[in-house]
PDB file of C-alpha atoms in Angstrom:
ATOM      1  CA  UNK A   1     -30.296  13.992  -9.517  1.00 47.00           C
ATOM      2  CA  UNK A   2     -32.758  12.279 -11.605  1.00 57.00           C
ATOM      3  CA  UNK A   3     -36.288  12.093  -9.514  1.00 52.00           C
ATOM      4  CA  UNK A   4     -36.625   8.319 -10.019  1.00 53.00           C
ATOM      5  CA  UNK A   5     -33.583   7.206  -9.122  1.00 52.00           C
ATOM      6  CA  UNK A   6     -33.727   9.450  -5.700  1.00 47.00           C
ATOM      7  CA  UNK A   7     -37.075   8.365  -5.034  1.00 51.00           C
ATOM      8  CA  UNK A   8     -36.043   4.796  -5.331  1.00 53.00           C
ATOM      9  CA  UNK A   9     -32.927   5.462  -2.841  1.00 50.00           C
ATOM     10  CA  UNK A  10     -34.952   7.224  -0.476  1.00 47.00           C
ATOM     11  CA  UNK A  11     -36.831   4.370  -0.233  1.00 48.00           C
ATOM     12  CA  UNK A  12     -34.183   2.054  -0.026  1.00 43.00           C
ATOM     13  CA  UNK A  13     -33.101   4.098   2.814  1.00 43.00           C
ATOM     14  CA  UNK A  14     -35.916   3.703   4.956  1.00 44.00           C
ATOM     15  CA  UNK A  15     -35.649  -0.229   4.204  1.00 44.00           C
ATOM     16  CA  UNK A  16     -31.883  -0.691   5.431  1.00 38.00           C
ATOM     17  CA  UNK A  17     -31.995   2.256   8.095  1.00 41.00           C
ATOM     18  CA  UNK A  18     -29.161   4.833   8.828  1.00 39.00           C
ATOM     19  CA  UNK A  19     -25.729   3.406   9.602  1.00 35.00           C
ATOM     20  CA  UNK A  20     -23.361   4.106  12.319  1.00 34.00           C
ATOM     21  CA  UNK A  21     -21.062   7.041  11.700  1.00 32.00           C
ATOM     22  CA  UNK A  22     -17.423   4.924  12.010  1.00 35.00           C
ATOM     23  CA  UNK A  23     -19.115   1.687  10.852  1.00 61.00           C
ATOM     24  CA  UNK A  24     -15.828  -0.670   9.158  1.00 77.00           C
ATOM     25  CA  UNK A  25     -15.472  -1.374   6.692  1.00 97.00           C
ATOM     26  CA  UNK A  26     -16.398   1.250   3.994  1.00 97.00           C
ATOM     27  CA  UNK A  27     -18.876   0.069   1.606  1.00 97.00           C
ATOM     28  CA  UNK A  28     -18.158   0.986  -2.153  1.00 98.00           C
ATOM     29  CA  UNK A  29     -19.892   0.995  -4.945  1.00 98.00           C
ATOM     30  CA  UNK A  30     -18.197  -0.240  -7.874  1.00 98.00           C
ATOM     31  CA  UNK A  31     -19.050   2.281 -10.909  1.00 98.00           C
ATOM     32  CA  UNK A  32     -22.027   3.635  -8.299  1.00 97.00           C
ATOM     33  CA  UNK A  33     -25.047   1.882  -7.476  1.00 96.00           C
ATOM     34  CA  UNK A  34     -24.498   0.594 -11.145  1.00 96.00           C
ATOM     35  CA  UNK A  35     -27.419  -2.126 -10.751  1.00 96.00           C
ATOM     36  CA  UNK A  36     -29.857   0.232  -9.996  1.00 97.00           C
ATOM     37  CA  UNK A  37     -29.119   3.319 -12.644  1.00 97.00           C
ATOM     38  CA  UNK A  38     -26.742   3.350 -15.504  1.00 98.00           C
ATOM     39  CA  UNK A  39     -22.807   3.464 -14.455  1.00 98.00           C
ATOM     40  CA  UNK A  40     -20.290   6.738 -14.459  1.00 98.00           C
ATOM     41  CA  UNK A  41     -23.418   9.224 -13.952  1.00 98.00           C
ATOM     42  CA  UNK A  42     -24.581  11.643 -11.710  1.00 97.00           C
ATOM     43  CA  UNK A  43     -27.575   9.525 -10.742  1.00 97.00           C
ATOM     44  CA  UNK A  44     -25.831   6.440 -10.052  1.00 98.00           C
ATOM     45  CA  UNK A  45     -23.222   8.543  -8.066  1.00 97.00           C
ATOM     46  CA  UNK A  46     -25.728  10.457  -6.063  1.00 96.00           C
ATOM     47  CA  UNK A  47     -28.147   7.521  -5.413  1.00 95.00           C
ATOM     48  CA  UNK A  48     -24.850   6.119  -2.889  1.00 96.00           C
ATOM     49  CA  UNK A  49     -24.098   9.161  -1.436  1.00 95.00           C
ATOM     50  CA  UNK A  50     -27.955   9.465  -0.479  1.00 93.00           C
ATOM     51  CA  UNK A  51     -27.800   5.825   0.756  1.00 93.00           C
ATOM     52  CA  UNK A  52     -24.707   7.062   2.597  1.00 91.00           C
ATOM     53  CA  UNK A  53     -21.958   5.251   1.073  1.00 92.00           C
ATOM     54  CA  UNK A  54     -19.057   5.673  -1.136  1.00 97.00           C
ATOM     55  CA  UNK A  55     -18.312   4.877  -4.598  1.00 98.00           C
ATOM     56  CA  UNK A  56     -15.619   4.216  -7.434  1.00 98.00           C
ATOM     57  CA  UNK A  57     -15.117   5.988 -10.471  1.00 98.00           C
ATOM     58  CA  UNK A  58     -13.329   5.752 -13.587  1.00 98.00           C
ATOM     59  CA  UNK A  59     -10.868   8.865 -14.873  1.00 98.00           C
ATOM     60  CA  UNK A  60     -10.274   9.147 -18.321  1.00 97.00           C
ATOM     61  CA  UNK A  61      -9.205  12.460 -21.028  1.00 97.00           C
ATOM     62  CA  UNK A  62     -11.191  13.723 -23.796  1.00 97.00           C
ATOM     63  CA  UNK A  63      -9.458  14.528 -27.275  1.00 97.00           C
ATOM     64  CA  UNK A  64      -9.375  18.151 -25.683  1.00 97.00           C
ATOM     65  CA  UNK A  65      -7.770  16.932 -22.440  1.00 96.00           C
ATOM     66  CA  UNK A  66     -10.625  17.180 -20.502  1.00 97.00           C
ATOM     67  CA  UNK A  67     -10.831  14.432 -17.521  1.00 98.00           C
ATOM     68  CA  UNK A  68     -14.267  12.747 -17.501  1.00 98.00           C
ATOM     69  CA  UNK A  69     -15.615   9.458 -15.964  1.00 98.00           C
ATOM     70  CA  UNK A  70     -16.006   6.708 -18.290  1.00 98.00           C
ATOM     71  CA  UNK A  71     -15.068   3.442 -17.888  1.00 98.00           C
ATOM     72  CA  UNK A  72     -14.890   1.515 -21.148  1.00 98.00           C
ATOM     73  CA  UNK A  73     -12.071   3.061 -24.096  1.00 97.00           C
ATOM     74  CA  UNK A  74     -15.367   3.178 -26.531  1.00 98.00           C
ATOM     75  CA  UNK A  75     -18.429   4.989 -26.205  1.00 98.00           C
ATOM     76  CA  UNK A  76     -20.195   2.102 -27.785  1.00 98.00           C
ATOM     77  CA  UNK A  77     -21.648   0.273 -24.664  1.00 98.00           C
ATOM     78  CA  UNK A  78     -22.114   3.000 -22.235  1.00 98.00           C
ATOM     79  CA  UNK A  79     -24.011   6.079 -24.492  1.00 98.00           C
ATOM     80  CA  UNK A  80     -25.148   6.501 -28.090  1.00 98.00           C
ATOM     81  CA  UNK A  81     -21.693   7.360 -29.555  1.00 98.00           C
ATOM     82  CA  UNK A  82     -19.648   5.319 -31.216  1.00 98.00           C
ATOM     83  CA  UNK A  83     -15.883   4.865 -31.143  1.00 98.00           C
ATOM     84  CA  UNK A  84     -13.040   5.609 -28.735  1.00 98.00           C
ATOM     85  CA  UNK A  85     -13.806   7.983 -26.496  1.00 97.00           C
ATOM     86  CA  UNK A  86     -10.676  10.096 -26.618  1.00 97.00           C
ATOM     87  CA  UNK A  87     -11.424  10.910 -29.941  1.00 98.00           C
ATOM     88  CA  UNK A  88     -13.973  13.328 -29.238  1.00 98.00           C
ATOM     89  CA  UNK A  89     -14.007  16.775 -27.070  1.00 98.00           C
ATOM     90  CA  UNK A  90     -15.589  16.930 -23.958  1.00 98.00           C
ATOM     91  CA  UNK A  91     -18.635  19.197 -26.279  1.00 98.00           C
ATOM     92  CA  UNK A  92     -18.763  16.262 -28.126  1.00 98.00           C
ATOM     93  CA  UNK A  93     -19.341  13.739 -25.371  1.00 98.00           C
ATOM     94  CA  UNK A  94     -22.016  16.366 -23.445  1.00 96.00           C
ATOM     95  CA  UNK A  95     -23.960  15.793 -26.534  1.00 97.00           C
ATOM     96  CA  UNK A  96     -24.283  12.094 -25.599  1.00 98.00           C
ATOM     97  CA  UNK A  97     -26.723  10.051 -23.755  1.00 98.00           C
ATOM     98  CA  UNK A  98     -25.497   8.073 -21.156  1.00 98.00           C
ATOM     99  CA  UNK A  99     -28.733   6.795 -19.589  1.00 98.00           C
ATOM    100  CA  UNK A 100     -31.200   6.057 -22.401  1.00 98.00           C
ATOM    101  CA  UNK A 101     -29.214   1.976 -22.956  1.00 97.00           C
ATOM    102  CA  UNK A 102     -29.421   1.605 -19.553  1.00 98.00           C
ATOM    103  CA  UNK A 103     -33.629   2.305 -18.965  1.00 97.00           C
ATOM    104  CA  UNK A 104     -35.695   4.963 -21.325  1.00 97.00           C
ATOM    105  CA  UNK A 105     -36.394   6.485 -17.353  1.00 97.00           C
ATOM    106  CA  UNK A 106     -32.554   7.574 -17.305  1.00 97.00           C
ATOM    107  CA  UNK A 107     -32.438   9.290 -20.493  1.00 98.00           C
ATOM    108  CA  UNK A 108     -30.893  12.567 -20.803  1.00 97.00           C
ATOM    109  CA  UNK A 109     -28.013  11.337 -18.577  1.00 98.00           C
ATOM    110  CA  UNK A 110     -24.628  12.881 -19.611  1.00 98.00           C
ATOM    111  CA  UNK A 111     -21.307  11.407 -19.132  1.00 98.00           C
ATOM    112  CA  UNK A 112     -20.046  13.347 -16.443  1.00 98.00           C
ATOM    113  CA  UNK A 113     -16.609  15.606 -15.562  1.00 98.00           C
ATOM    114  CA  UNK A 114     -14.600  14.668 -13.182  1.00 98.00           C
ATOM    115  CA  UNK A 115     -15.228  18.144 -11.584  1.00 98.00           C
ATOM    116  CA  UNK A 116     -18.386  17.039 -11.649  1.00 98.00           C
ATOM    117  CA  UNK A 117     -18.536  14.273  -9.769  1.00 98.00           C
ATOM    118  CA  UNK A 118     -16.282  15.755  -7.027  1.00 98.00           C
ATOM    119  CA  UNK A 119     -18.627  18.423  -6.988  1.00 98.00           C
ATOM    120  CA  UNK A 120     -21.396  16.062  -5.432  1.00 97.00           C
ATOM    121  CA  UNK A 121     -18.842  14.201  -3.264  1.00 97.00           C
ATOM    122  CA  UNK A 122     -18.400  18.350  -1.678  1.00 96.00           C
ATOM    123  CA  UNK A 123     -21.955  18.830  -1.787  1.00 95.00           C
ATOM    124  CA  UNK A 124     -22.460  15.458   0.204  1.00 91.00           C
ATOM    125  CA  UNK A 125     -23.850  14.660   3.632  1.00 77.00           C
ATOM    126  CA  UNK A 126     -21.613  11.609   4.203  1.00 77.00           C
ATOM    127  CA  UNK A 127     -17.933  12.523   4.599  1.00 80.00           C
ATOM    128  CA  UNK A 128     -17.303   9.810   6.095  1.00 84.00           C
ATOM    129  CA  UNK A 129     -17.767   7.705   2.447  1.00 93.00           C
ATOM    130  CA  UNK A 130     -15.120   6.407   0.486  1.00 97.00           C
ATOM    131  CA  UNK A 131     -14.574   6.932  -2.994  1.00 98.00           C
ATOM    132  CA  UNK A 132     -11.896   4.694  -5.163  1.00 98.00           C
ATOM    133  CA  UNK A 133     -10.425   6.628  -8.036  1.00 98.00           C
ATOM    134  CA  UNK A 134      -9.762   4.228 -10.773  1.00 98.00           C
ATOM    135  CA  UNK A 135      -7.142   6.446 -13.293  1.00 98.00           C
ATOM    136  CA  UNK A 136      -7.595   4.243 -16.638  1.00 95.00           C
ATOM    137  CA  UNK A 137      -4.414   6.750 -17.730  1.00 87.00           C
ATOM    138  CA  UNK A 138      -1.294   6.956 -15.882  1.00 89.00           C
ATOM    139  CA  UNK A 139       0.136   9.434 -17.375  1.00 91.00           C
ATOM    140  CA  UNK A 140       0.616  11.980 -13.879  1.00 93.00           C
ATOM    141  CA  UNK A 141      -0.655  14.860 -15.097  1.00 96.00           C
ATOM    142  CA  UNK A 142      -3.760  13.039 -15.193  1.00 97.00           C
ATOM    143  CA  UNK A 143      -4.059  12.008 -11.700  1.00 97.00           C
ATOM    144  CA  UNK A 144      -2.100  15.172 -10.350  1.00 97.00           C
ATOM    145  CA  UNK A 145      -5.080  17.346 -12.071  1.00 98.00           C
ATOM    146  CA  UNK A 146      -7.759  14.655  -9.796  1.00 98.00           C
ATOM    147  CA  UNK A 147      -5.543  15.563  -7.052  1.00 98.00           C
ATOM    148  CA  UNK A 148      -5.767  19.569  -7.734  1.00 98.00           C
ATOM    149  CA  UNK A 149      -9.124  19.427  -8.022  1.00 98.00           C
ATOM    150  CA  UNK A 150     -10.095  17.465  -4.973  1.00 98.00           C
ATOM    151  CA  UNK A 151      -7.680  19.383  -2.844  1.00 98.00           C
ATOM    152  CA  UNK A 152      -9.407  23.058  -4.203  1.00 98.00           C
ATOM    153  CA  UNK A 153     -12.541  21.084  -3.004  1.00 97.00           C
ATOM    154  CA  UNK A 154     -11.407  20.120  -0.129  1.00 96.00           C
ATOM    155  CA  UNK A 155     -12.136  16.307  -0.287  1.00 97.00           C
ATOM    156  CA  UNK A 156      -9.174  14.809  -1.401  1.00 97.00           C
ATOM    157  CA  UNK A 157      -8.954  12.764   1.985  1.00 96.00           C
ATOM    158  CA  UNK A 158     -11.943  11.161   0.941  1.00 97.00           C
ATOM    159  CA  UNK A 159     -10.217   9.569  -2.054  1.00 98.00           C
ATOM    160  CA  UNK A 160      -8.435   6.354  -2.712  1.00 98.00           C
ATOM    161  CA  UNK A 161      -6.036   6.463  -6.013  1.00 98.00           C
ATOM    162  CA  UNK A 162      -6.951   3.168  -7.469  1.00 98.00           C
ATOM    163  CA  UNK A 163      -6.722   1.738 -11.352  1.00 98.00           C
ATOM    164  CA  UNK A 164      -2.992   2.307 -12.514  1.00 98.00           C
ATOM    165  CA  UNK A 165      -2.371   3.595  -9.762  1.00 98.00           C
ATOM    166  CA  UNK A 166      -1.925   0.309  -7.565  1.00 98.00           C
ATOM    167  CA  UNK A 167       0.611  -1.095  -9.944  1.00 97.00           C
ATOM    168  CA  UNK A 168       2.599   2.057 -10.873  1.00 97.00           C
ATOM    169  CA  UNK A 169       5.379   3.015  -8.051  1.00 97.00           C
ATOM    170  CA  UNK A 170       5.946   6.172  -9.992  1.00 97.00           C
ATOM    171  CA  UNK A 171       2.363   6.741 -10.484  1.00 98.00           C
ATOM    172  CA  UNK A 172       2.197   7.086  -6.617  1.00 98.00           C
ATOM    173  CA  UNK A 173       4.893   8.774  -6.201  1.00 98.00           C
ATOM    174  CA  UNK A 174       3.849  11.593  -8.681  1.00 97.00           C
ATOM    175  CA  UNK A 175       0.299  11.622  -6.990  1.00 98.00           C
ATOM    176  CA  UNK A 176       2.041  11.847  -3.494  1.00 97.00           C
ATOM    177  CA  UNK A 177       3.960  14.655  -4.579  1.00 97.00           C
ATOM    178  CA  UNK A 178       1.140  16.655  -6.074  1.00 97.00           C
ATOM    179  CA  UNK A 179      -0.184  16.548  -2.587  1.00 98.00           C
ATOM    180  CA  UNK A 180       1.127  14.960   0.483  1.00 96.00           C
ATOM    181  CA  UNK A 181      -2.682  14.110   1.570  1.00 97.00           C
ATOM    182  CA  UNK A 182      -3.426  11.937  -0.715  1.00 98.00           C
ATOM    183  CA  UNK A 183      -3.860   8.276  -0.288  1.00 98.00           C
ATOM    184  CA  UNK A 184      -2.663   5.354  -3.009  1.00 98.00           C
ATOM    185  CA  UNK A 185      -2.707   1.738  -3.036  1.00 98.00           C
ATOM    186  CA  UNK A 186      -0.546  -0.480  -3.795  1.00 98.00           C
ATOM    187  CA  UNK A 187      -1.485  -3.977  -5.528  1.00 98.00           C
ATOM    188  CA  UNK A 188      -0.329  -7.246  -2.799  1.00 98.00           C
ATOM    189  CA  UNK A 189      -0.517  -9.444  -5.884  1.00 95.00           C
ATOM    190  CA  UNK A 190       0.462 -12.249  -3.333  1.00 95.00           C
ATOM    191  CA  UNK A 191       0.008 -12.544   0.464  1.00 96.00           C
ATOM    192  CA  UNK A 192       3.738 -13.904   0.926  1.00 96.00           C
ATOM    193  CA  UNK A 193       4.560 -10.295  -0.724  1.00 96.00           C
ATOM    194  CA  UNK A 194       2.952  -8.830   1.977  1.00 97.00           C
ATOM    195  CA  UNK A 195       6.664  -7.965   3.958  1.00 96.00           C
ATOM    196  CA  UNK A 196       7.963  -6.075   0.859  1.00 97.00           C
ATOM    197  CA  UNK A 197       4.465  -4.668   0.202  1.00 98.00           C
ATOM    198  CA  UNK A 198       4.538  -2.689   3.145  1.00 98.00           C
ATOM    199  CA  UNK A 199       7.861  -1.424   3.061  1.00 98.00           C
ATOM    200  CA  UNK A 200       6.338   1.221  -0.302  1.00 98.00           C
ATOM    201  CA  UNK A 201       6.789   4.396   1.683  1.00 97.00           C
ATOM    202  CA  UNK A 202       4.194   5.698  -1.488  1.00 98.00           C
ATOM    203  CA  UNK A 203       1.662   3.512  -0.455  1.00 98.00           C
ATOM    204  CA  UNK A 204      -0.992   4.004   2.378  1.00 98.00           C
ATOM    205  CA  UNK A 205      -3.356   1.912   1.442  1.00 98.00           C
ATOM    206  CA  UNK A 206      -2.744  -2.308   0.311  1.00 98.00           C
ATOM    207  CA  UNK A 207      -5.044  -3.209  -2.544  1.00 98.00           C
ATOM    208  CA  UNK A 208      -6.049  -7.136  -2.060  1.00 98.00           C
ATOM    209  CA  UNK A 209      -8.138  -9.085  -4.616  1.00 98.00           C
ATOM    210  CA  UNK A 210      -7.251 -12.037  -2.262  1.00 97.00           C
ATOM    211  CA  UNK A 211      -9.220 -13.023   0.733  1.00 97.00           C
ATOM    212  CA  UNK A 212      -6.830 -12.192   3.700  1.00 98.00           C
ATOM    213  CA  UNK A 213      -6.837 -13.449   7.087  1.00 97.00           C
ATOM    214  CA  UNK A 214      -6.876 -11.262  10.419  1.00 97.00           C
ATOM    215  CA  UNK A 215      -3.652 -11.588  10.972  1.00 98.00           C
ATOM    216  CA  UNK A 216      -2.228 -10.744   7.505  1.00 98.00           C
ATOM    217  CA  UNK A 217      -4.676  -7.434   8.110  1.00 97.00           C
ATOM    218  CA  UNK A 218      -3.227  -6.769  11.741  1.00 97.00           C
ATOM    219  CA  UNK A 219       0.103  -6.731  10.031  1.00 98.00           C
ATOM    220  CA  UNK A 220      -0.858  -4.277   7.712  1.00 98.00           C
ATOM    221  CA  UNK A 221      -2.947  -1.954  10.132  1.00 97.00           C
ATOM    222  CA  UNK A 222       0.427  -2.324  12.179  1.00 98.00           C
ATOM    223  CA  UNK A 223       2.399  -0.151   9.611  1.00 97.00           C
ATOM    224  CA  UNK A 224      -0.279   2.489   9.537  1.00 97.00           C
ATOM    225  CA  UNK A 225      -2.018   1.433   6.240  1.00 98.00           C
ATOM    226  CA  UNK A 226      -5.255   0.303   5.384  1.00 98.00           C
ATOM    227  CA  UNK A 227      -7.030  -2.466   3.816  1.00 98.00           C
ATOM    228  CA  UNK A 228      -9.028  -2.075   0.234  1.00 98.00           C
ATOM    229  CA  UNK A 229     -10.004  -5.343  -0.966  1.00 98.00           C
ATOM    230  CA  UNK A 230     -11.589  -5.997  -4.964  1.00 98.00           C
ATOM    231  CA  UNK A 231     -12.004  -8.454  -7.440  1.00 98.00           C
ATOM    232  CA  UNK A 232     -13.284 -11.291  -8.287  1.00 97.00           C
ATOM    233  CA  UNK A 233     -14.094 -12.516  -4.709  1.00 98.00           C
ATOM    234  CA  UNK A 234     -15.971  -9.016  -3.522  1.00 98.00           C
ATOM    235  CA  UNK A 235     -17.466  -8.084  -6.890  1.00 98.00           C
ATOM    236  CA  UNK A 236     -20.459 -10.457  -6.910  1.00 98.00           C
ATOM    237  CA  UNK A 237     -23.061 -11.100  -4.035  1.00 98.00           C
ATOM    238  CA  UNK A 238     -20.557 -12.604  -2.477  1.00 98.00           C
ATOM    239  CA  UNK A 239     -21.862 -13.427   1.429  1.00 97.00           C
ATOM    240  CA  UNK A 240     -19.415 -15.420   2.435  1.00 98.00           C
ATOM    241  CA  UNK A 241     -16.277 -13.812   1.180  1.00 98.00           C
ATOM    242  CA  UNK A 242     -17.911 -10.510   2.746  1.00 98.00           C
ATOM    243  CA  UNK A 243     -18.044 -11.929   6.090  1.00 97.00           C
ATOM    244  CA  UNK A 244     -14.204 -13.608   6.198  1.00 97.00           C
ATOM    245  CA  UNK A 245     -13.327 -10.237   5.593  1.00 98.00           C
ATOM    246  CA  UNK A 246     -14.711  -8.285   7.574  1.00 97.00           C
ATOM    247  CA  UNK A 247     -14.170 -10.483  10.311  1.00 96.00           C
ATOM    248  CA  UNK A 248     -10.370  -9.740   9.116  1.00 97.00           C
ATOM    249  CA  UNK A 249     -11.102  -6.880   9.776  1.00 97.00           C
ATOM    250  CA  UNK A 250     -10.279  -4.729   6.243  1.00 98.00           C
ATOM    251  CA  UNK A 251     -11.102  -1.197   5.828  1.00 98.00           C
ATOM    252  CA  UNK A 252     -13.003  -0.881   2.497  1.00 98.00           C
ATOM    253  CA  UNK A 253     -15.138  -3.407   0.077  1.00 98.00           C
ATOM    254  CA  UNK A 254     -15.869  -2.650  -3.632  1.00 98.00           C
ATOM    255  CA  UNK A 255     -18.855  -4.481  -4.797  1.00 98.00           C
ATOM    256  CA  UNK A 256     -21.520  -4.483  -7.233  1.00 98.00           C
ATOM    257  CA  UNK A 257     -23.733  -4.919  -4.363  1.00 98.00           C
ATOM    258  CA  UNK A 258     -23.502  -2.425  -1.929  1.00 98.00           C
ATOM    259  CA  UNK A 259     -26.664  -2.602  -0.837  1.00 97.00           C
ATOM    260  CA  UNK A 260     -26.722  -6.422  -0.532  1.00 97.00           C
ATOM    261  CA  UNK A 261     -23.187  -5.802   1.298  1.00 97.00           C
ATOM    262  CA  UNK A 262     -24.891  -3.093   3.415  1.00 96.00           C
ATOM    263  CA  UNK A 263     -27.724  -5.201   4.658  1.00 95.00           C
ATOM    264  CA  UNK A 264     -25.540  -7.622   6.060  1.00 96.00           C
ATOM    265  CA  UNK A 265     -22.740  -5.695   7.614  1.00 95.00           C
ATOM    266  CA  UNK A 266     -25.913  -4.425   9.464  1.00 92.00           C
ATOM    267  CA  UNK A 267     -27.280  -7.608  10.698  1.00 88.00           C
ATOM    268  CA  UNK A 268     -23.956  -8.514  12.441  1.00 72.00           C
TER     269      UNK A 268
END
């Protein structure tokens, strides 16, 4: 982990104090503690799990077929590489720098595997976190391989199949089959879908950019499934929406601003 940022999370950590073990709902970082060290890497990834919270990360292939964690198509924005990513080999993209654009501190950052980065989720002290897979491909050899990997790790029940995932029926069902642990969400594009929602057998999770109320989350909770919610309403610093929610009582929050989130989940 790069000294600075773990320094600066360790810090953090003393600021916002430990958290309860089963505390709802799951706080996750949306591309890792992305505000605070440059998205998709190892720093920004380990930085949450030090803070003790989970994150979500993006799956894409290499021109070799390699799975990596990247979030744009281009390299243009994120390293200093040029073009689409899956026109270079994962050799290639190690020869990148992923940090330098975001602060000269971070470079030397690589764009990381995806074995990788389910290498520190095993290696963590929080299994309790969450961590949202967003699969930018849905081809399902692509998420089967997440799947394979997780499982050999033995965290795949720490995972939540996101991205195409929560719009793809046979996505889900392919990622189901691969392994019958693992958890998908569905999109609820609407909450007057919510009825035929729940009746996806490959579904175990409801993916909400809407802000639901406790009732539409009792209903959900009463078929066995959780609550993920995203978007537009979550992603900011977003207080208020936070608070509806959680007083809903959903499982999981993706946010830009964990820590912001964090700090007042605590002071309720």
């Amino acid at each position: 982990m790069h000294r600075w940022t773990f320094l600066r999370a360790a810090f953090i950590l003393l600021l916002i104090g430990p958290v309860a073990a089963a505390e709802p709902p799951h706080v996750v970082a949306h591309r890792g503690l992305r505000r605070h060290a440059p998205e998709n890497t190892r720093a920004a990834f380990q930085s949450c799990l030090t803070l003790q919270f989970g994150f979500e990360f993006d799956v894409q292939r290499s021109k070799d077929g390699q799975l990596i964690c990247l979030h744009d198509k281009t390299l243009d924005r994120t390293t200093n590489g040029r073009g689409p990513a899956a026109a270079q080999t994962l050799a290639d993209l190690q020869q990148l720098d992923a940090g330098r654009w975001f602060d000269p501190s971070f470079a030397g950052e690589k764009i990381p595997t995806i074995a990788k980065v389910l290498d520190l989720v095993q290696a963590s002290s929080s299994p309790t976190a969450l961590m949202a897979v967003d699969l930018k491909d849905a081809a399902h050899e692509v998420g089967a391989e997440v799947v394979r990997m997780a499982a050999e790790r033995k965290v795949l029940d720490r995972l939540l199949f996101i991205g195409a995932t929560i719009q793809s029926r046979e996505l889900r069902e392919s990622l189901r089959a691969a392994s019958r642990n693992t958890h998908t969400a569905r999109l609820v594009e609407k909450i007057e879908d919510l009825p035929t929602d729940l009746d996806d057998a490959t579904a175990d999770w409801m993916y909400l950019r809407v802000i639901p109320s406790a009732a539409d989350v009792e209903k959900i909770h009463a078929r066995g499934k959780r609550v993920f919610v995203a978007g537009a309403n979550y992603a900011g610093h977003e207080e208020a929406h936070w608070a509806a929610v959680t007083r809903a009582g959903v499982d999981a929050i993706l946010t830009d601003y964990p820590l912001e989130l964090r700090r007042m989940l605590r002071a309720k």
